[in-house]
Structures are given as C-alpha cells and as structure tokens.
C-alpha positions as a LaTeX table, in Angstrom:
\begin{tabular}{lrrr}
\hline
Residue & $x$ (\AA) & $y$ (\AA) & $z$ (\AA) \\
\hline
Unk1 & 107.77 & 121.88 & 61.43 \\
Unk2 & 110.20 & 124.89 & 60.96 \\
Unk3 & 107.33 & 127.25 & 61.80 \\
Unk4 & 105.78 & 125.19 & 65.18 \\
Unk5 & 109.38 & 125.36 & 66.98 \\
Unk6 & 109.83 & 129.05 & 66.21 \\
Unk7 & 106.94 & 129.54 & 67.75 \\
Unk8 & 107.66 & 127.02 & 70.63 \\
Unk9 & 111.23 & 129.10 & 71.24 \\
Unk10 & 109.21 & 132.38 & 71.81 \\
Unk11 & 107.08 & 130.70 & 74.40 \\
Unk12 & 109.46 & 128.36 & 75.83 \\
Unk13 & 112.80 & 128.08 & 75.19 \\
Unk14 & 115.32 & 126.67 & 72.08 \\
Unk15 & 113.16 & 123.44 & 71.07 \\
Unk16 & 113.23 & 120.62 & 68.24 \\
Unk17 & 109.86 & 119.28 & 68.01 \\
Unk18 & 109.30 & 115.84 & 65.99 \\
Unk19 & 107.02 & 113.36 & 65.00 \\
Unk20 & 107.58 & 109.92 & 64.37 \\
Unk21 & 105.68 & 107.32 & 62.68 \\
Unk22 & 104.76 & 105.73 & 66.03 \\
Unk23 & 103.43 & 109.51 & 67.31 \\
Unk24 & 101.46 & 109.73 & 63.63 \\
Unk25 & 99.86 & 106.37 & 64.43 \\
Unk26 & 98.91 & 106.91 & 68.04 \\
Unk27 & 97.61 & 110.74 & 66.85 \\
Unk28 & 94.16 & 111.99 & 65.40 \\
Unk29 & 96.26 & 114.34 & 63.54 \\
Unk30 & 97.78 & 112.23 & 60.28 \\
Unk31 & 99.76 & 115.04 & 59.06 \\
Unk32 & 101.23 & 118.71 & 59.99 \\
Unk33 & 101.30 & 119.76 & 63.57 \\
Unk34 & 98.15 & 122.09 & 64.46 \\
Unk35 & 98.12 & 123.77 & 67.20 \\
Unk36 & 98.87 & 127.23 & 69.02 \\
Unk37 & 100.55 & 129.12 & 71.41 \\
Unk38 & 98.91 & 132.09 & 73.86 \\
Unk39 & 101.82 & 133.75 & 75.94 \\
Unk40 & 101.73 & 136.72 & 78.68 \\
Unk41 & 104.11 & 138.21 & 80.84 \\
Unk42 & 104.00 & 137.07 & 84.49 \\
Unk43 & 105.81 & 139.21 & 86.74 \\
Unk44 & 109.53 & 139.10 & 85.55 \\
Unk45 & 108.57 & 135.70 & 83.65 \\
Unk46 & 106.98 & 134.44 & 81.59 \\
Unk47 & 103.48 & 132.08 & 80.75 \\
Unk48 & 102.37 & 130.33 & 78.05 \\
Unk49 & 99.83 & 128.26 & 76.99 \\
Unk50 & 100.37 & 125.46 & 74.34 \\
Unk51 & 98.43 & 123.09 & 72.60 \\
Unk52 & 98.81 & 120.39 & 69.88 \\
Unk53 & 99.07 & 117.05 & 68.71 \\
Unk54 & 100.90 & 113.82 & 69.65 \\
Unk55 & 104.96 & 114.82 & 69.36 \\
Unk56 & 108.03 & 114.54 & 70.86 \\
Unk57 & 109.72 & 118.04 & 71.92 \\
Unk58 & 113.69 & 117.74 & 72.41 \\
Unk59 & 115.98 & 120.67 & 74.47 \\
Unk60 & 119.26 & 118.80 & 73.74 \\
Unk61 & 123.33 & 119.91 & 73.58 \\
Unk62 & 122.54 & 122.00 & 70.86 \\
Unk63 & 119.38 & 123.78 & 72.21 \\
Unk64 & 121.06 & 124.39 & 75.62 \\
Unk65 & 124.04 & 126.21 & 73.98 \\
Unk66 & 122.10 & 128.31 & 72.40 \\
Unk67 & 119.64 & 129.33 & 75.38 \\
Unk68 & 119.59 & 132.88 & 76.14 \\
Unk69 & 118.62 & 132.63 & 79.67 \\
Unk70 & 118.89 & 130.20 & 82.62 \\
Unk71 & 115.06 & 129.81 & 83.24 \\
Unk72 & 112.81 & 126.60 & 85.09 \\
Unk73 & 109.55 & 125.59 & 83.23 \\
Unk74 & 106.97 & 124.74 & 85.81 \\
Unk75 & 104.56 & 122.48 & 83.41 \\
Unk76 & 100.83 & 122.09 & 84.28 \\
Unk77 & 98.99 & 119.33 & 82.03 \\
Unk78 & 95.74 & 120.46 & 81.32 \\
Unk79 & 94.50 & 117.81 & 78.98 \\
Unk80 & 96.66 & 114.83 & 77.37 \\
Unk81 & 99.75 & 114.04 & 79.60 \\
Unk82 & 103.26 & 114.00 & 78.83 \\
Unk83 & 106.44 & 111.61 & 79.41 \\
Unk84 & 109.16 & 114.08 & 80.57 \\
Unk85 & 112.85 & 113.00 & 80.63 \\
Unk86 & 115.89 & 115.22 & 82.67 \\
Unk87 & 118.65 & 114.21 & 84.71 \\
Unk88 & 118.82 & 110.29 & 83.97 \\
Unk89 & 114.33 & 110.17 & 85.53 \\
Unk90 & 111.55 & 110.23 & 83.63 \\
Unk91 & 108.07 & 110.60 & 84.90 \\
Unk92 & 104.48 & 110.69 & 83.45 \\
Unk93 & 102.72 & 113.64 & 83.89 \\
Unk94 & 98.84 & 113.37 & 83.64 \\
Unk95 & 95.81 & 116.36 & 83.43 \\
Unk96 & 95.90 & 117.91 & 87.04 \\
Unk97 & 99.72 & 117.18 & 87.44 \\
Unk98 & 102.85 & 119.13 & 86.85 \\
Unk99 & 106.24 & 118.65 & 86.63 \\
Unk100 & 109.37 & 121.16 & 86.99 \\
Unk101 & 112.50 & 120.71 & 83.87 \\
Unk102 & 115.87 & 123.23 & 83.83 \\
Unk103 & 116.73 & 125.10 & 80.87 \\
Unk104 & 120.88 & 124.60 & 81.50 \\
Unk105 & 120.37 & 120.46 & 80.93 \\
Unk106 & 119.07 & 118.52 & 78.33 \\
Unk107 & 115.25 & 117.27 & 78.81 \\
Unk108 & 112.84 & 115.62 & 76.63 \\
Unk109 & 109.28 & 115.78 & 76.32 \\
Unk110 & 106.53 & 113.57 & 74.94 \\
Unk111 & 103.07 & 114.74 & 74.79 \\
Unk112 & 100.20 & 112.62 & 73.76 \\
Unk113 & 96.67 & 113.95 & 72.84 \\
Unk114 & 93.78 & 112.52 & 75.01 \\
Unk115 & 92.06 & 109.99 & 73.87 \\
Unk116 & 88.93 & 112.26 & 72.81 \\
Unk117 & 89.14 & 111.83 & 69.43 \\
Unk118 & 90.01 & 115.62 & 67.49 \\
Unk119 & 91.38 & 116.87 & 70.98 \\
Unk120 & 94.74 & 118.42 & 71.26 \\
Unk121 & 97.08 & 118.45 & 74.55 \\
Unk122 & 97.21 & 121.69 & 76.68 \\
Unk123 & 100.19 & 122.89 & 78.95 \\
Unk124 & 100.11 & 125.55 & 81.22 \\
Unk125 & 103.92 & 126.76 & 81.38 \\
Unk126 & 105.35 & 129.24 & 83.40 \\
Unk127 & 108.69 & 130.57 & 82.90 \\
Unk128 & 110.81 & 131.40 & 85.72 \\
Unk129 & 114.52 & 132.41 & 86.77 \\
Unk130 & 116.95 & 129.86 & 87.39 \\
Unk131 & 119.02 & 131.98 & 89.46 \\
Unk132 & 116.17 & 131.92 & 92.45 \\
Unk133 & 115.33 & 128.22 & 91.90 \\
Unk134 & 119.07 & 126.29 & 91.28 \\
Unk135 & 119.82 & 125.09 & 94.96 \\
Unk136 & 116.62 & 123.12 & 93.96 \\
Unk137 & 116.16 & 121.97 & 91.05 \\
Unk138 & 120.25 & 121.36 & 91.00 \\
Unk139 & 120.86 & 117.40 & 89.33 \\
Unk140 & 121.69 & 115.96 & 92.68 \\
Unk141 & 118.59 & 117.33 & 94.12 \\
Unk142 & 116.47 & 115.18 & 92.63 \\
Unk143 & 113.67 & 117.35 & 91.58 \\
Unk144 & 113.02 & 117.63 & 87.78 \\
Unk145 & 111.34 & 115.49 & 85.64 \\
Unk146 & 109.40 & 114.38 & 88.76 \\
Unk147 & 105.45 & 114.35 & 88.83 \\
Unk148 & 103.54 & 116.62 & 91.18 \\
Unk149 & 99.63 & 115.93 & 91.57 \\
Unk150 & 97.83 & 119.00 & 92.13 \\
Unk151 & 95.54 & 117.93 & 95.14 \\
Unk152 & 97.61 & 118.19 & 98.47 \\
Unk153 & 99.66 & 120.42 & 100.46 \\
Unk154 & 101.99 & 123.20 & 98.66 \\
Unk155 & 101.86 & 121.21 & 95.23 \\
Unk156 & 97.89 & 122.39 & 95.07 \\
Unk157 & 98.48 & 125.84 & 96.30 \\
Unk158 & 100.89 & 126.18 & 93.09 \\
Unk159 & 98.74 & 124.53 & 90.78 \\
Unk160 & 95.69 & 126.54 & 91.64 \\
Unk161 & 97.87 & 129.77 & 91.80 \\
Unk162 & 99.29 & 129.15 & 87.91 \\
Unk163 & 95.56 & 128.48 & 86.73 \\
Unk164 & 94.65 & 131.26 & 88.39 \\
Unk165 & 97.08 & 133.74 & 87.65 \\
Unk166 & 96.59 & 132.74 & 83.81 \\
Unk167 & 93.02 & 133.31 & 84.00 \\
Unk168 & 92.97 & 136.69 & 85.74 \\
Unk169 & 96.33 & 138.03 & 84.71 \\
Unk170 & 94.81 & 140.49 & 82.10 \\
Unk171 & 93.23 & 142.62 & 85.55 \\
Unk172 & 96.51 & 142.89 & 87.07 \\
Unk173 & 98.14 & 145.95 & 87.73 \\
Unk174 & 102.36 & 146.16 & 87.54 \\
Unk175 & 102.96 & 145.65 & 90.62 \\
Unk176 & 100.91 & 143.26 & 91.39 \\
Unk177 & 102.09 & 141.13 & 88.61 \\
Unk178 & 105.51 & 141.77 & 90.13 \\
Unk179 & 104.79 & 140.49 & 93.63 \\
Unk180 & 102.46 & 137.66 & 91.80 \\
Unk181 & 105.78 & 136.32 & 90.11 \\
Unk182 & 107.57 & 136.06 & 93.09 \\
Unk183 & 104.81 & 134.00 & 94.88 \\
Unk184 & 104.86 & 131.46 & 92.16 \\
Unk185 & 108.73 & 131.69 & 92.47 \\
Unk186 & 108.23 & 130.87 & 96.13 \\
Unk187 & 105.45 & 128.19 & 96.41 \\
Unk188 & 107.91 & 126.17 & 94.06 \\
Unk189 & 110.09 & 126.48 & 96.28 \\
Unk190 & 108.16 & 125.47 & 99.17 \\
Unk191 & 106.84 & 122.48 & 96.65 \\
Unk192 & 110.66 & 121.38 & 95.77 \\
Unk193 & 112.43 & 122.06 & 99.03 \\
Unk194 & 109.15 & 119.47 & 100.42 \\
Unk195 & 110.04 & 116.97 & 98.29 \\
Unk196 & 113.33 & 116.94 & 98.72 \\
Unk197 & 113.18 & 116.68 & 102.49 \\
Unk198 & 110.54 & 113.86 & 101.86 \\
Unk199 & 113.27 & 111.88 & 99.70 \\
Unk200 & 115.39 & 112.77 & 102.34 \\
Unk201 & 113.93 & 111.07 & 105.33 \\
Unk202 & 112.96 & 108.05 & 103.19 \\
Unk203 & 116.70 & 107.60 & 102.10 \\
Unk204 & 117.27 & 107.78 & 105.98 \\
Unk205 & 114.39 & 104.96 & 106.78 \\
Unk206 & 115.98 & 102.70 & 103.84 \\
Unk207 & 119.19 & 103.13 & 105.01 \\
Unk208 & 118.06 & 101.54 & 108.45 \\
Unk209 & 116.30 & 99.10 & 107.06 \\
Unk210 & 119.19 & 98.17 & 104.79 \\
Unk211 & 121.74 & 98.38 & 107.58 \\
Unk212 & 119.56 & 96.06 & 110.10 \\
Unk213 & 119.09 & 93.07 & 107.69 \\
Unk214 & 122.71 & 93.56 & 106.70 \\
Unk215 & 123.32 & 92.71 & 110.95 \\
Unk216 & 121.02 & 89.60 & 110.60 \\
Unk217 & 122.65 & 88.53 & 107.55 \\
Unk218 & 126.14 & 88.57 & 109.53 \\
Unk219 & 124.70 & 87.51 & 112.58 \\
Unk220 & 123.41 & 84.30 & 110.63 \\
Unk221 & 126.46 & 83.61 & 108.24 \\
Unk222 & 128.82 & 84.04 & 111.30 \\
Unk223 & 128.98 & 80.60 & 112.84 \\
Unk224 & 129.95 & 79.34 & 108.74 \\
Unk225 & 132.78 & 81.27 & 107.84 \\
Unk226 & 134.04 & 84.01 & 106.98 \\
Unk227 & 131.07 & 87.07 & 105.73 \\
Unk228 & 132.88 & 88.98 & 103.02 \\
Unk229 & 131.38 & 92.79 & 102.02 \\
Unk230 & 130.62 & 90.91 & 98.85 \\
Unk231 & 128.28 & 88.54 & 99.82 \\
Unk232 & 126.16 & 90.75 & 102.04 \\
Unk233 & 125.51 & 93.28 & 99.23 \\
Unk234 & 124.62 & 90.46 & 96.77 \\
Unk235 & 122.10 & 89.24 & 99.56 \\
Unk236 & 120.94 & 92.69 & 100.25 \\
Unk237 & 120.29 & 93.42 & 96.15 \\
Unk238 & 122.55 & 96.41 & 96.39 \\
Unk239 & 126.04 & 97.51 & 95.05 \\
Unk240 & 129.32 & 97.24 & 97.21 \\
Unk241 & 130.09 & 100.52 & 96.64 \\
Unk242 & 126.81 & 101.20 & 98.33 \\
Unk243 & 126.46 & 98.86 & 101.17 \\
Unk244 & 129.83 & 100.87 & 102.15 \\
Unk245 & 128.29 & 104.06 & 101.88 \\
Unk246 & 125.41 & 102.68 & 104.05 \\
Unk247 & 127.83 & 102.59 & 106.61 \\
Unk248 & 129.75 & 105.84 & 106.05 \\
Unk249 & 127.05 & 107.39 & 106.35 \\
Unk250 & 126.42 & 106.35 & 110.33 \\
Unk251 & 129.68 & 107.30 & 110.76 \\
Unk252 & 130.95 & 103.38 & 111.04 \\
Unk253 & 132.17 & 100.67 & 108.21 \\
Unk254 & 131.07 & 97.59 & 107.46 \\
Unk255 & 134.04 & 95.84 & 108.54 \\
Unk256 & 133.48 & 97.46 & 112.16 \\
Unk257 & 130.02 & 95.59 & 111.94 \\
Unk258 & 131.51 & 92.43 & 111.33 \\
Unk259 & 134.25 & 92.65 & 113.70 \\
Unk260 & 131.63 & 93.93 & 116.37 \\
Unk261 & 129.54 & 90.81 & 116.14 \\
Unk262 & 132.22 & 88.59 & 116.00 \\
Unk263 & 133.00 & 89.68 & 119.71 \\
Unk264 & 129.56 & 90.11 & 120.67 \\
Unk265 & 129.21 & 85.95 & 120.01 \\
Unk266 & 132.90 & 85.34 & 121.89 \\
Unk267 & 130.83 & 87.35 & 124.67 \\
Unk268 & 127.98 & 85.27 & 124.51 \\
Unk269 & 129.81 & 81.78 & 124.68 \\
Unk270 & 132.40 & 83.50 & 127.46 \\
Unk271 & 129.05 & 83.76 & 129.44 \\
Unk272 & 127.68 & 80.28 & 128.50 \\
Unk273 & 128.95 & 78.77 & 132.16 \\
Unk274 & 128.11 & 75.37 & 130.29 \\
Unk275 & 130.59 & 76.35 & 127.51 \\
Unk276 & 133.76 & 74.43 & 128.55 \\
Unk277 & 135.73 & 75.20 & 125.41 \\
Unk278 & 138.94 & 77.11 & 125.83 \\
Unk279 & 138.95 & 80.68 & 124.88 \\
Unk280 & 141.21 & 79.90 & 122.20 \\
Unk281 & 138.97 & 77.64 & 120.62 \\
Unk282 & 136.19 & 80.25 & 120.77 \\
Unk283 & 138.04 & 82.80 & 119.56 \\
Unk284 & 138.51 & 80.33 & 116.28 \\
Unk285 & 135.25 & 79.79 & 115.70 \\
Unk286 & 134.30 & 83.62 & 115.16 \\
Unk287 & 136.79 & 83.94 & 113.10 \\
Unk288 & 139.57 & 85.74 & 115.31 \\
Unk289 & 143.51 & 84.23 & 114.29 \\
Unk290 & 144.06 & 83.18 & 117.81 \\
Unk291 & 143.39 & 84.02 & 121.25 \\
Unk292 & 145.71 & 87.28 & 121.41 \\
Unk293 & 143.60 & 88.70 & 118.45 \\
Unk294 & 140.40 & 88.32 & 120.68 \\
Unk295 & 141.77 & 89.72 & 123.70 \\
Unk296 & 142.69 & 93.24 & 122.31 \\
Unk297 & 139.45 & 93.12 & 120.51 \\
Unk298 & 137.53 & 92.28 & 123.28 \\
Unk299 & 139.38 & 94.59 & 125.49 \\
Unk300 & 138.79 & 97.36 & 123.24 \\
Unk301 & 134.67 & 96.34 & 122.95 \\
Unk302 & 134.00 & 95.57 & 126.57 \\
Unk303 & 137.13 & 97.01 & 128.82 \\
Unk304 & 139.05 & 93.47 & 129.94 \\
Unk305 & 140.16 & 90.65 & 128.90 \\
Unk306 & 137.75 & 86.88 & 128.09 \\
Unk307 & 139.60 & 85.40 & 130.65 \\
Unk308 & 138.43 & 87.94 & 133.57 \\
Unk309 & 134.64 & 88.29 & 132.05 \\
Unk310 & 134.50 & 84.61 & 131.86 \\
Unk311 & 135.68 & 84.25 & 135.69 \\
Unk312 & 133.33 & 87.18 & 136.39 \\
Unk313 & 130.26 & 85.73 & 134.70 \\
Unk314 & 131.07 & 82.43 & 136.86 \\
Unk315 & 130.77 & 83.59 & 139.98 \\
Unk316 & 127.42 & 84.99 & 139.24 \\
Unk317 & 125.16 & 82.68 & 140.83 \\
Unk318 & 122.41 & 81.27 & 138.38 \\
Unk319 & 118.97 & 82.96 & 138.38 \\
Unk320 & 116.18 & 80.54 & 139.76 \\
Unk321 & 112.77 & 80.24 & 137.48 \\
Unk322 & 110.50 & 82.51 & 139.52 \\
Unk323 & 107.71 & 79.74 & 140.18 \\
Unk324 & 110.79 & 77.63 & 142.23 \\
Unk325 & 110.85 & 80.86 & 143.94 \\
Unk326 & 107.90 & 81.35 & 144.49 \\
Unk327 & 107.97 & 77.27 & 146.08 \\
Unk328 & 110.62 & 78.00 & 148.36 \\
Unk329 & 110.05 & 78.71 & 152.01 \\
Unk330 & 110.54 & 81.94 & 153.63 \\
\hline
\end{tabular}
C-alpha cells in the first residue's frame, strides 16, 4: 500500500490510497493493489496515466499541507469510472468523461474497475498550474468535482486534445510541447469559464421562476391575512435567507413585493365603480392600518391620492361590448 501511493505522489500529487472491505468485495482483485503508472512531461506539466483496481484515493488536510505545488488535475476516465468528491459536490465520472479537482482543497476519489472481469480502471491525468486556472476552478465557482462528457462543444475539443497529446507526445519537439501545454491550459479554460456562464444563466431563469410564483403566492394569500416572508419560502421549498436574496438580487425586497400588491388590489377596488365601500374600509382589507397609511403608499405607487383616482376612474364613462356597438345606429 506504502509502495502504490509513492508511486501515485510522483504522478499526481500527496495521496492516501485505501481499500475497504466493501471495495475488496465489489473488486476482481481480492488482495494487493496491481496496477501501474506511465508519466511524461507535457509542456510545463505534467501527464500520467494510471491504472488499477477498485480503491478509494484520499488528498485530505494532511496531503494538502504537504503539496509542493498548487496544480489542477484534469481527469479523463478511460475505462471504469470514478465517484469524485471536492468542495461539498460529488459527481460520477464514467469512460469518455472527465472531471477537473484542485490540489489546495481536500478531494476524494473512488475508482471502480469495469465490470469486465480481470480489467483494471484507466485515468488519463494531466497536471496543470493552478496559478493560470484559480479564477475558475475557485470553490464559489462551482467547477470541480463536476462531470464533463467528452462529445460536445469545448469539453470534446479537450478530451480529444489530452488523448491525443498522450499518444503522440513522444514526436514532439520542445517547443511544441511548450505551446501544446498552454492549449490544454486554455481549452480548460474555455470548458470551465462555459460552464460557469451556463450555471450562471440558469441561476438567473430559476430566480425568475422563483420570484413569479412567489407574486402568485402573495397575490392569492392577500385577501386572508397577513403573508409573512416565512410562509412564502416554506411554500416555495426554499430557505428565508434565500427567498431574500431572490430579491436582493433584482435590486428590490420582498417586503416591497408585498407592499406593492397590497396597493395594486386598493387600485383595483378604487376602480371597481360598483365598489361602494369607503376607502378606509379598503385600505383594511389589504392590510394597510388605516386610510392615512394607504394614501402615502398609494401616492408614492401611483402619484395621488385614492380619493382623486377613485373620482377620476368615475367619470370615465363605461366601455360598451363592441357587438351593442356594432347595434347602434350611426
């Protein structure tokens, strides 16, 4: 065991491999750890090859503090998969698919042999600087321990660039390896920045969603009482904390929500020229202390007071249906 992660920190980076009972079971490989390691120099990283048998592979606390150098691991599943674990995510990575992990946090991976009985798991794993890659693959960026397939866009131009570059490296001269390095350093990049701005614009779409049904839930709960911050993020499935930074984030609160469609019904009843009730009363049943509290809300949402937009509403004359119209004589 001593002798596989030595040879897993020259490839890789400080590593505890182990094997459990459960990873014995589940493996063709009842005892040891078999396997090997082919490693070449990339440009100013680093690739590597690896292959073995069912096992769990741990960069904790201790393996951080002792890493020499900041590096990414872009991992490429050739055969098997693996569970990988960094930043609080965890994602399955199967053959064809690859996912990114960073050397300065703890990560965990699990790889499992295929199911072809005697067959080990291969990982393609390139090595490369940290200090070109941490605006994205940062913790709030949402980017590690995330599962790329291979087959569209920028995520295939990488994959097929790593196999590539592994198989041909040996014909390479210096400089191109140099230059070669740097591409892989930028189609990550291109692949992470992507994906980022992807998780982006669904937050954004969510966050509409979220915010709409939060207006029909006030809209509806309105006429009974009062609608507490509470209540609508227990309806909506979310936290308070976030159904207030829904709102933040339009630039508005959801208190200014409430308050908005409070006035928006006074409105609507203030224009109900069948709506006899005082404007006192009204301004009760949406939940306003009194008729003073309505009027400086309502002068503040619509520019005057309930008593002049009711009087203006009333002398508009009513609308006929346009088949009466229609009826009438020229």
């Amino acid at each position: 065991m001593s002798y596989w992660a030595d040879v897993l920190c020259q490839a890789f980076t400080p590593l505890a491999p182990w094997r459990s009972r459960d990873h014995i079971e589940r493996s063709s490989v009842p005892s040891g750890l078999p396997g090997w390691v082919r490693s070449n120099q990339v440009g100013g990283s680093n690739a590597a090859e690896i292959a073995s048998c069912t096992q769990r592979i741990e960069h904790g606390h201790r393996e951080v503090a002792r890493t020499p150098e900041d590096v990414v691991f872009v991992n490429l599943q050739l055969d098997g998969h693996c569970l990988t674990t960094q930043d609080g995510r965890q994602c399955m990575v199967s053959r064809g698919e690859f996912t990114v992990v960073d050397s300065t946090r703890p990560y965990r991976l699990e790889f499992v042999e295929p199911e072809e009985e005697g067959s080990l798991w291969r990982v393609l794993s390139f090595r490369l600087p940290r200090a070109q890659l941490a605006d994205v693959t940062a913790p709030d960026r949402s980017t590690t321990a995330r599962s790329f397939g291979g087959t569209v866009g920028s995520a295939r131009l990488l994959s097929a660039l790593m196999l590539e570059t592994w198989r041909s490296d040996s014909s390479f001269a210096s400089v191109e390896r140099q230059m070669i390095g740097a591409a892989h350093v930028d189609l990550l990049r291109a692949v992470l920045g992507g994906a980022v701005e992807q998780e982006s614009r669904r937050s954004h779409d969510t966050d509409d969603l979220l915010r709409v049904a939060a207006g029909r839930y006030i809209e509806t709960h309105l006429p009974f009482g009062r609608v507490t911050a509470a209540d609508t993020a227990r309806h909506l499935g979310v936290s308070v904390r976030t159904l207030h930074a829904l709102f933040e984030r339009s630039d508005t609160t959801f208190g200014t929500l409430v308050r908005q469609r409070r006035v928006e019904a006074c409105r609507r009843d203030l224009a109900d020229v069948h709506n006899d009730r005082s404007i006192a009363s009204i301004a009760t049943t949406w939940g306003f202390s009194d008729s003073a509290h309505l009027a400086k809300a309502f002068r503040s949402r619509f520019g005057c007071s309930p008593t002049d937009y009711r009087k203006s509403m009333q002398c508009i004359p009513p609308r006929l249906d346009s088949r009466v119209q229609q009826s009438l004589p020229a």
